Short mmCIF file of C-alpha atoms and ligand atoms in Angstrom, two decimals:
data_model
loop_
_atom_site.label_atom_id
_atom_site.label_comp_id
_atom_site.label_asym_id
_atom_site.label_seq_id
_atom_site.Cartn_x
_atom_site.Cartn_y
_atom_site.Cartn_z
CA UNK A 9 0.00 0.00 0.00
CA UNK A 10 2.97 2.24 0.68
CA UNK A 11 3.55 2.45 -3.05
CA UNK A 12 -0.09 2.60 -4.09
CA UNK A 13 -0.37 5.70 -6.23
CA UNK A 14 -3.00 8.10 -4.94
CA UNK A 15 -4.66 10.85 -6.91
CA UNK A 16 -5.14 13.74 -4.50
CA UNK A 17 -8.18 15.88 -5.13
CA UNK A 18 -10.62 18.10 -3.27
CA UNK A 19 -14.26 17.11 -3.31
CA UNK A 20 -16.89 19.85 -3.49
CA UNK A 21 -19.67 18.23 -1.51
CA UNK A 22 -22.03 21.18 -1.03
CA UNK A 23 -25.60 19.84 -1.04
CA UNK A 24 -24.47 16.32 -2.02
CA UNK A 25 -25.53 13.17 -0.20
CA UNK A 26 -22.74 11.55 1.81
CA UNK A 27 -23.43 8.39 3.82
CA UNK A 28 -21.54 7.55 6.99
CA UNK A 29 -22.14 3.98 8.15
CA UNK A 30 -21.50 3.64 11.87
CA UNK A 31 -22.26 5.94 14.77
CA UNK A 32 -19.22 5.55 16.99
CA UNK A 33 -16.14 7.60 17.61
CA UNK A 34 -14.70 7.27 14.12
CA UNK A 35 -17.96 8.53 12.63
CA UNK A 36 -18.06 11.29 15.21
CA UNK A 37 -14.69 12.57 13.98
CA UNK A 38 -15.66 12.48 10.28
CA UNK A 39 -19.19 13.88 10.44
CA UNK A 40 -18.42 17.49 11.50
CA UNK A 41 -15.82 17.83 8.73
CA UNK A 42 -18.35 16.64 6.15
CA UNK A 43 -20.94 19.03 7.53
CA UNK A 44 -18.30 21.77 7.31
CA UNK A 45 -17.91 20.96 3.61
CA UNK A 46 -21.65 21.49 3.15
CA UNK A 47 -22.47 17.82 2.49
CA UNK A 48 -25.94 16.41 3.12
CA UNK A 49 -24.77 13.87 5.71
CA UNK A 50 -26.75 10.72 6.44
CA UNK A 51 -25.61 8.52 9.33
CA UNK A 52 -26.72 4.89 9.17
CA UNK A 53 -26.37 3.10 12.52
CA UNK A 54 -28.58 1.48 15.15
CA UNK A 55 -26.90 3.63 17.81
CA UNK A 56 -24.90 6.84 17.75
CA UNK A 57 -22.69 8.72 20.23
CA UNK A 58 -24.26 11.60 22.20
CA UNK A 59 -22.26 14.07 20.08
CA UNK A 60 -23.76 12.72 16.84
CA UNK A 61 -27.17 12.65 18.48
CA UNK A 62 -26.70 16.34 19.24
CA UNK A 63 -26.03 17.05 15.56
CA UNK A 64 -29.16 15.07 14.67
CA UNK A 65 -31.18 17.11 17.16
CA UNK A 66 -29.79 20.32 15.67
CA UNK A 67 -30.90 19.18 12.22
CA UNK A 68 -27.34 19.08 10.89
CA UNK A 69 -27.36 15.39 9.96
CA UNK A 70 -30.00 12.83 9.12
CA UNK A 71 -29.94 9.63 11.19
CA UNK A 72 -31.21 6.34 9.72
CA UNK A 73 -31.62 4.32 12.89
CA UNK A 74 -30.95 0.74 11.80
CA UNK A 75 -28.28 -1.48 10.29
CA UNK A 76 -26.80 -0.81 6.85
CA UNK A 77 -28.69 -1.75 3.69
CA UNK A 78 -27.07 -1.48 0.24
CA UNK A 79 -29.83 0.84 -1.01
CA UNK A 80 -28.60 3.42 1.53
CA UNK A 81 -25.91 4.26 -1.03
CA UNK A 82 -28.38 5.05 -3.83
CA UNK A 83 -27.99 8.64 -5.06
CA UNK A 84 -24.86 8.97 -2.94
CA UNK A 85 -21.60 10.70 -3.92
CA UNK A 86 -19.31 9.50 -1.18
CA UNK A 87 -19.41 6.86 1.54
CA UNK A 88 -17.62 6.33 4.81
CA UNK A 89 -17.55 2.81 6.26
CA UNK A 90 -16.85 3.47 9.94
CA UNK A 91 -18.33 0.58 11.91
CA UNK A 92 -16.26 -1.68 14.13
CA UNK A 93 -17.62 -4.72 12.28
CA UNK A 94 -15.43 -5.75 9.33
CA UNK A 95 -18.32 -7.59 7.66
CA UNK A 96 -20.55 -4.56 7.70
CA UNK A 97 -17.72 -2.42 6.36
CA UNK A 98 -17.15 -4.98 3.61
CA UNK A 99 -20.85 -4.84 2.71
CA UNK A 100 -20.61 -1.06 2.48
CA UNK A 101 -17.55 -1.39 0.23
CA UNK A 102 -19.40 -3.81 -2.06
CA UNK A 103 -22.52 -1.66 -2.32
CA UNK A 104 -20.34 1.37 -3.00
CA UNK A 105 -18.34 -0.42 -5.69
CA UNK A 106 -21.54 -1.52 -7.47
CA UNK A 107 -22.80 2.06 -7.50
CA UNK A 108 -19.42 3.65 -8.43
CA UNK A 109 -19.35 5.53 -5.15
CA UNK A 110 -15.93 6.22 -3.65
CA UNK A 111 -15.72 4.71 -0.20
CA UNK A 112 -13.27 5.14 2.68
CA UNK A 113 -12.78 2.37 5.22
CA UNK A 114 -11.93 3.01 8.84
CA UNK A 115 -10.82 -0.58 9.45
CA UNK A 116 -8.63 -1.38 6.45
CA UNK A 117 -7.49 1.33 4.07
CA UNK A 118 -6.18 -1.25 1.61
CA UNK A 119 -9.77 -2.32 0.93
CA UNK A 120 -10.97 1.25 0.34
CA UNK A 121 -11.40 3.24 -2.88
CA UNK A 122 -10.55 6.55 -1.23
CA UNK A 123 -8.25 7.67 1.56
CA UNK A 124 -8.83 10.58 3.85
CA UNK A 125 -5.73 12.75 4.16
CA UNK A 126 -4.75 14.54 7.35
CA UNK A 127 -6.40 17.91 6.81
CA UNK A 128 -6.26 21.35 8.35
CA UNK A 129 -6.71 24.97 7.40
CA UNK A 130 -4.61 27.97 8.34
CA UNK A 131 -4.07 31.38 6.84
CA UNK A 132 -6.66 30.67 4.16
CA UNK A 133 -4.84 27.56 2.92
CA UNK A 134 -6.19 24.03 3.27
CA UNK A 135 -3.44 21.48 3.78
CA UNK A 136 -4.03 17.80 3.01
CA UNK A 137 -1.31 15.22 3.62
CA UNK A 138 -1.28 11.60 2.48
CA UNK A 139 1.35 9.77 4.47
CA UNK A 140 0.91 6.27 3.12
CA UNK A 141 0.25 3.72 5.82
CA UNK A 142 1.05 5.89 8.81
CA UNK A 143 -1.67 8.34 9.90
CA UNK A 144 0.51 9.77 12.67
CA UNK A 145 3.13 10.70 10.15
CA UNK A 146 0.60 12.52 7.94
CA UNK A 147 -0.81 14.30 10.98
CA UNK A 148 2.65 15.35 12.11
CA UNK A 149 3.56 16.72 8.68
CA UNK A 150 0.21 18.50 8.48
CA UNK A 151 0.73 20.07 11.91
CA UNK A 152 4.15 21.35 10.96
CA UNK A 153 2.87 22.91 7.78
CA UNK A 154 -0.09 24.48 9.63
CA UNK A 155 2.23 25.82 12.34
CA UNK A 156 4.42 27.35 9.67
CA UNK A 157 1.45 28.97 7.96
CA UNK A 158 0.08 30.32 11.22
CA UNK A 159 3.45 31.62 12.28
CA UNK A 160 4.12 33.12 8.88
CA UNK A 161 7.37 31.15 8.49
CA UNK A 162 5.79 29.43 5.48
CA UNK A 163 4.75 32.23 3.18
CA UNK A 164 6.34 32.99 -0.12
CA UNK A 165 7.71 36.50 -0.48
CA UNK A 166 5.54 37.12 -3.50
CA UNK A 167 2.41 36.21 -1.61
CA UNK A 168 3.11 38.24 1.46
CA UNK A 169 -0.04 40.34 1.89
CA UNK A 170 0.67 44.02 1.67
CA UNK A 171 -2.20 45.50 3.60
CA UNK A 172 -1.16 49.06 4.39
CA UNK A 173 -1.89 49.95 7.99
CA UNK A 174 -0.71 49.50 11.53
CA UNK A 175 -0.99 46.37 13.68
CA UNK A 176 -0.32 46.71 17.38
CA UNK A 177 1.23 43.41 18.44
CA UNK A 178 1.72 42.42 22.05
CA UNK A 179 4.77 40.17 22.30
CA UNK A 180 4.17 38.74 25.77
CA UNK A 181 6.61 38.84 28.68
CA UNK A 182 9.77 37.95 26.77
CA UNK A 183 9.97 34.23 26.00
CA UNK A 184 9.45 34.02 22.22
CA UNK A 185 7.10 31.05 22.71
CA UNK A 186 4.64 33.27 24.52
CA UNK A 187 3.49 35.42 21.62
CA UNK A 188 0.17 34.57 19.97
CA UNK A 189 0.01 32.87 16.59
CA UNK A 190 -1.65 35.96 15.14
CA UNK A 191 1.09 38.16 16.55
CA UNK A 192 3.89 36.03 15.14
CA UNK A 193 2.24 35.97 11.76
CA UNK A 194 1.80 39.75 11.71
CA UNK A 195 5.50 40.14 12.51
CA UNK A 196 6.61 37.82 9.73
CA UNK A 197 4.38 39.56 7.20
CA UNK A 198 5.26 43.14 8.10
CA UNK A 199 7.21 45.59 5.95
CA UNK A 200 8.39 47.51 9.02
CA UNK A 201 8.54 46.49 12.66
CA UNK A 202 8.74 49.30 15.20
CA UNK A 203 9.99 47.63 18.38
CA UNK A 204 10.45 48.62 22.02
CA UNK A 205 13.17 47.79 24.48
CA UNK A 206 11.00 45.24 26.30
CA UNK A 207 9.68 43.58 23.12
CA UNK A 208 10.81 39.94 22.90
CA UNK A 209 14.19 40.30 21.19
CA UNK A 210 14.60 36.74 19.98
CA UNK A 211 11.56 37.11 17.73
CA UNK A 212 13.18 40.07 16.01
CA UNK A 213 16.08 37.81 15.10
CA UNK A 214 13.69 35.59 13.15
CA UNK A 215 12.32 38.37 10.94
CA UNK A 216 12.78 37.82 7.19
CA UNK A 217 15.81 39.80 6.02
CA UNK A 218 13.79 42.30 4.01
CA UNK A 219 11.70 43.41 6.99
CA UNK A 220 12.92 46.77 8.21
CA UNK A 221 13.42 47.10 11.95
CA UNK A 222 13.02 50.46 13.66
CA UNK A 223 14.40 50.21 17.19
CA UNK A 224 12.56 52.75 19.31
CA UNK A 225 15.00 52.24 22.18
CA UNK A 226 17.53 54.08 20.02
CA UNK A 227 15.37 57.16 19.45
CA UNK A 228 16.46 60.28 21.31
CA UNK A 229 15.27 60.50 24.93
CA UNK A 230 12.42 62.48 26.45
CA UNK A 231 9.28 60.43 26.96
CA UNK A 232 6.56 62.48 25.30
CA UNK A 233 8.72 63.65 22.41
CA UNK A 234 9.63 60.01 21.90
CA UNK A 235 5.99 58.94 21.76
CA UNK A 236 5.20 61.70 19.24
CA UNK A 237 8.09 60.49 17.12
CA UNK A 238 6.78 56.92 17.25
CA UNK A 239 3.29 58.07 16.26
CA UNK A 240 4.77 60.00 13.38
CA UNK A 241 6.83 57.03 12.16
CA UNK A 242 3.98 54.51 12.20
CA UNK A 243 1.50 56.89 10.56
CA UNK A 244 3.94 58.01 7.85
CA UNK A 245 4.94 54.47 6.96
CA UNK A 246 1.33 53.28 6.77
CA UNK A 247 0.35 56.26 4.62
CA UNK A 248 3.24 55.34 2.33
CA UNK A 249 1.54 51.99 1.78
CA UNK A 250 3.55 49.85 4.17
CA UNK A 251 2.32 47.23 6.57
CA UNK A 252 3.59 48.37 9.97
CA UNK A 253 3.81 46.32 13.16
CA UNK A 254 4.12 48.21 16.42
CA UNK A 255 5.73 45.60 18.61
CA UNK A 256 5.83 45.81 22.40
CA UNK A 257 6.40 43.63 25.42
CA UNK A 258 3.32 42.27 27.18
CA UNK A 259 0.10 43.83 25.92
CA UNK A 260 0.13 47.18 24.12
CA UNK A 261 -2.85 48.48 26.08
CA UNK A 262 -1.42 47.71 29.54
CA UNK A 263 0.84 50.67 30.35
CA UNK A 264 2.00 50.49 26.77
CA UNK A 265 0.59 53.74 25.37
CA UNK A 266 -1.04 51.63 22.69
CA UNK A 267 -4.23 53.59 22.59
CA UNK A 268 -2.37 56.85 21.95
CA UNK A 269 -1.08 55.16 18.81
CA UNK A 270 -4.60 54.04 17.89
CA UNK A 271 -5.80 57.63 18.18
CA UNK A 272 -2.90 58.95 16.09
CA UNK A 273 -3.69 56.40 13.37
CA UNK A 274 -7.42 57.16 13.44
CA UNK A 275 -6.76 60.87 13.09
CA UNK A 276 -4.61 60.18 10.06
CA UNK A 277 -7.14 57.78 8.53
CA UNK A 278 -4.77 54.81 8.92
CA UNK A 279 -6.43 51.42 9.60
CA UNK A 280 -5.33 49.83 12.89
CA UNK A 281 -5.67 46.27 14.13
CA UNK A 282 -4.81 45.01 17.58
CA UNK A 283 -3.29 41.66 18.49
CA UNK A 284 -3.36 41.31 22.29
CA UNK A 285 -0.38 39.94 24.18
CA UNK A 286 0.07 38.07 27.43
CA UNK A 287 0.50 40.88 29.89
CA UNK A 288 3.43 40.64 32.31
CA UNK A 289 1.57 41.30 35.61
CA UNK A 290 -0.37 38.07 35.05
CA UNK A 291 2.03 36.02 32.92
CA UNK A 292 5.25 36.69 34.87
CA UNK A 293 3.88 35.56 38.26
CA UNK A 294 2.34 32.55 36.50
CA UNK A 295 5.69 31.54 35.03
CA UNK A 296 7.21 31.95 38.49
CA UNK A 297 4.55 29.64 39.90
CA UNK A 298 2.43 32.28 41.66
CA UNK A 299 -1.30 32.43 40.91
CA UNK A 300 -2.84 35.91 40.83
CA UNK A 301 -6.11 34.57 42.30
CA UNK A 302 -6.85 31.50 44.37
CA UNK A 303 -10.22 30.13 45.37
CA UNK A 304 -11.07 30.87 48.97
CA UNK A 305 -8.15 33.29 49.33
CA UNK A 306 -8.80 36.35 47.13
CA UNK A 307 -11.62 37.48 44.93
CA UNK A 308 -9.87 40.38 43.25
CA UNK A 309 -6.61 41.53 41.80
CA UNK A 310 -5.50 45.00 40.85
CA UNK A 311 -2.79 45.89 38.36
CA UNK A 312 -1.19 49.13 39.47
CA UNK A 313 1.53 51.32 38.05
CA UNK A 314 4.09 52.26 40.67
CA UNK A 315 5.94 54.74 38.51
CA UNK A 316 4.79 57.59 40.76
CA UNK A 317 5.09 57.31 44.55
CA UNK A 318 1.93 57.49 46.71
CA UNK A 319 1.05 61.09 47.43
CA UNK A 320 2.68 62.41 44.27
CA UNK A 321 0.55 65.29 42.93
CA UNK A 322 0.15 63.60 39.52
CA UNK A 323 -0.67 60.15 40.90
CA UNK A 324 -4.12 58.91 39.89
CA UNK A 325 -4.04 55.90 42.23
CA UNK A 326 -6.10 55.71 45.42
CA UNK A 327 -3.50 53.96 47.59
CA UNK A 328 -5.56 54.11 50.81
CA UNK A 329 -8.41 52.34 48.99
CA UNK A 330 -6.03 49.65 47.69
CA UNK A 331 -4.59 49.28 51.19
CA UNK A 332 -8.07 48.75 52.61
CA UNK A 333 -8.78 45.65 50.48
CA UNK A 334 -7.09 42.28 50.79
CA UNK A 335 -6.98 41.64 47.04
CA UNK A 336 -3.82 40.77 45.13
CA UNK A 337 -1.83 43.80 44.01
CA UNK A 338 0.34 43.49 40.92
CA UNK A 339 2.75 46.40 40.88
CA UNK A 340 4.50 47.37 37.67
CA UNK A 341 7.31 49.86 37.12
CA UNK A 342 7.47 49.90 40.90
CA UNK A 343 10.98 48.83 41.91
CA UNK A 344 12.14 52.37 42.62
CA UNK A 345 9.05 53.43 44.57
CA UNK A 346 8.44 50.08 46.28
CA UNK A 347 9.52 51.27 49.77
CA UNK A 348 7.06 54.19 49.60
CA UNK A 349 4.31 51.96 48.29
CA UNK A 350 4.86 49.32 50.99
CA UNK A 351 4.76 52.02 53.67
CA UNK A 352 1.53 53.47 52.26
CA UNK A 353 -0.11 50.03 52.17
CA UNK A 354 0.85 49.31 55.79
CA UNK A 355 -0.29 52.78 56.85
CA UNK A 356 -3.61 52.07 55.12
CA UNK A 357 -4.20 48.83 57.01
CA UNK A 358 -2.40 45.95 55.30
CA UNK A 359 -0.42 43.92 57.84
CA UNK A 360 3.35 44.37 57.66
CA UNK A 361 3.51 40.56 57.46
CA UNK A 362 1.64 40.58 54.10
CA UNK A 363 3.60 38.32 51.72
CA UNK A 364 5.34 39.95 48.75
CA UNK A 365 7.08 38.34 45.78
CA UNK A 366 9.29 40.33 43.46
CA UNK A 367 9.67 38.51 40.15
CA UNK A 368 12.55 40.00 38.16
CA UNK A 369 13.30 39.45 34.45
CA UNK A 370 10.32 37.13 34.07
CA UNK A 371 10.84 34.36 31.46
CA UNK A 372 14.42 35.53 30.79
CA UNK A 373 17.52 33.49 31.62
CA UNK A 374 18.15 35.82 34.60
CA UNK A 375 14.65 35.31 36.04
CA UNK A 376 14.51 35.15 39.83
CA UNK A 377 11.97 35.61 42.59
CA UNK A 378 12.71 37.48 45.81
CA UNK A 379 10.29 36.61 48.62
CA UNK A 380 9.62 39.25 51.23
CA UNK A 381 6.85 41.00 53.18
CA UNK A 382 5.56 44.55 53.12
CA UNK A 383 7.49 45.26 56.33
CA UNK A 384 10.79 43.90 55.01
CA UNK A 385 10.51 44.91 51.36
CA UNK A 386 12.71 48.01 51.51
CA UNK A 387 15.52 46.05 53.14
CA UNK A 388 15.21 43.02 50.86
CA UNK A 389 15.22 45.04 47.64
CA UNK A 390 18.57 46.56 48.60
CA UNK A 391 19.98 43.32 50.01
CA UNK A 392 19.08 41.45 46.81
CA UNK A 393 20.06 44.33 44.50
CA UNK A 394 16.72 44.13 42.67
CA UNK A 395 16.57 45.97 39.35
CA UNK A 396 13.73 46.47 36.87
CA UNK A 397 11.93 44.99 35.06
CA UNK A 398 10.04 43.30 37.86
CA UNK A 399 6.50 42.49 38.87
CA UNK A 400 5.82 42.94 42.57
CA UNK A 401 3.04 40.66 43.79
CA UNK A 402 1.45 41.67 47.10
CA UNK A 403 -1.00 39.41 48.90
CA UNK A 404 -1.81 35.98 50.32
CA UNK A 405 -1.42 34.30 46.90
CA UNK A 406 2.33 34.55 47.46
CA UNK A 407 1.97 32.43 50.61
CA UNK A 408 -0.24 29.99 48.73
CA UNK A 409 2.65 29.42 46.32
CA UNK A 410 5.36 29.45 49.02
CA UNK A 411 3.82 28.06 52.22
CA UNK A 412 7.26 27.05 53.55
CA UNK A 413 8.39 30.68 53.63
CA UNK A 414 5.29 32.13 55.31
CA UNK A 415 4.29 29.35 57.73
N1 SAH B 9 2.86 46.49 28.21
C1 SAH B 9 3.65 45.75 29.18
C2 SAH B 9 4.07 46.56 30.35
C3 SAH B 9 4.93 47.75 30.02
S1 SAH B 9 5.37 48.67 31.44
C4 SAH B 9 2.83 44.51 29.63
O1 SAH B 9 1.66 44.39 29.29
O2 SAH B 9 3.42 43.65 30.29
C5 SAH B 9 6.92 47.97 31.88
C6 SAH B 9 6.80 47.15 33.15
O3 SAH B 9 6.28 45.86 32.86
C7 SAH B 9 8.12 46.86 33.82
O4 SAH B 9 8.52 47.93 34.64
C8 SAH B 9 7.78 45.65 34.66
O5 SAH B 9 7.06 46.01 35.81
C9 SAH B 9 6.81 44.93 33.75
N2 SAH B 9 7.45 43.86 32.96
C10 SAH B 9 7.40 43.74 31.62
N3 SAH B 9 8.04 42.63 31.22
C11 SAH B 9 8.50 42.03 32.34
C12 SAH B 9 9.25 40.85 32.59
N4 SAH B 9 9.64 40.05 31.61
N5 SAH B 9 9.56 40.54 33.88
C13 SAH B 9 9.16 41.33 34.88
N6 SAH B 9 8.45 42.46 34.70
C14 SAH B 9 8.12 42.81 33.44
#
């Protein structure tokens, strides 16, 4: 069979009668795909699985509730013999052969007149793989091709879509595995990538050589001037017909100034799409083994910027209110002001013994977690020489993850 030549083709089954004989798990896997192709699916079986029964109830398939009869294949375009009884499957094969209906066999492919390839769709391309005798091999090849299509690593230069506009892509906390498939694809298909300091660097190394990289970290300093410059670059490039990716660490809308870029694009009439990223205040503790909520312990979490100290005239944060809850606090950009913040939380009512975890360089090779308490945080940050970037987790969830430290 390995050498049996196969003629690969795609059947257009819209509105055409397809008969599936058998109502078990093999049938259950085939039926939804046939429905997806628009076929008029008839299942012939005395019993069916609850999932197939659900499709019958929804009117998506017709169920003939008895054993197979050859006349079931009258006026049929395609047949699937999927019972666990070889004799029944053989009867289906015979009836199909007499009627010139192509028939797949779940029990013995060598007795079939059609083989089902491993199939999948990604990026508007349907991939079908015939791997001879070994279905795992076809599935593995299919998965690799689909992964490549989703990630944009399989895409011919000529076919790279050139949709002018800006895509905000959140790269996740740093590990290149933690970007979304949509984000990776947008990166690979971009003309220009405008990247931040905290954007996952390894992904930039994988960009096709003709993708231009604008490294925002190298723009002249001064925060607001810098943001205006970024807005100008992305808008100008998009108006010039390029596909621009604005690439940041975490999620662009979580302390990422992403929406300022959306507004700038809107004002210039430039289309914008957003691909969310795993945001560091949730993903970094998770990677470090700390849950941000835990049943029976906390019913809330708050993500807070610590870039201004409590009491600063421009601070928009109600620190006394945060101190008065017992929810998890996830402090970002807070290493420098952490002593002030800890003091404000204790002054507002949180016990000095409240557990604190400082997760530095989350997902990077240098990742480490410093365990402390609100009362000892100032001392521990100095003693451990903690530097940004770090997520500071305040609350009982830290003790849930590290009971030995807080017993
Ligand atoms: N948009 C980003 C956050 C940008 S603000 C997001 O959604 O994650 C920058 C702050 O994010 C840093 O000061 C730090 O608090 C946090 N941060 C980002 N990546 C981090 C990482 N890998 N490890 C620890 N903290 C990180």
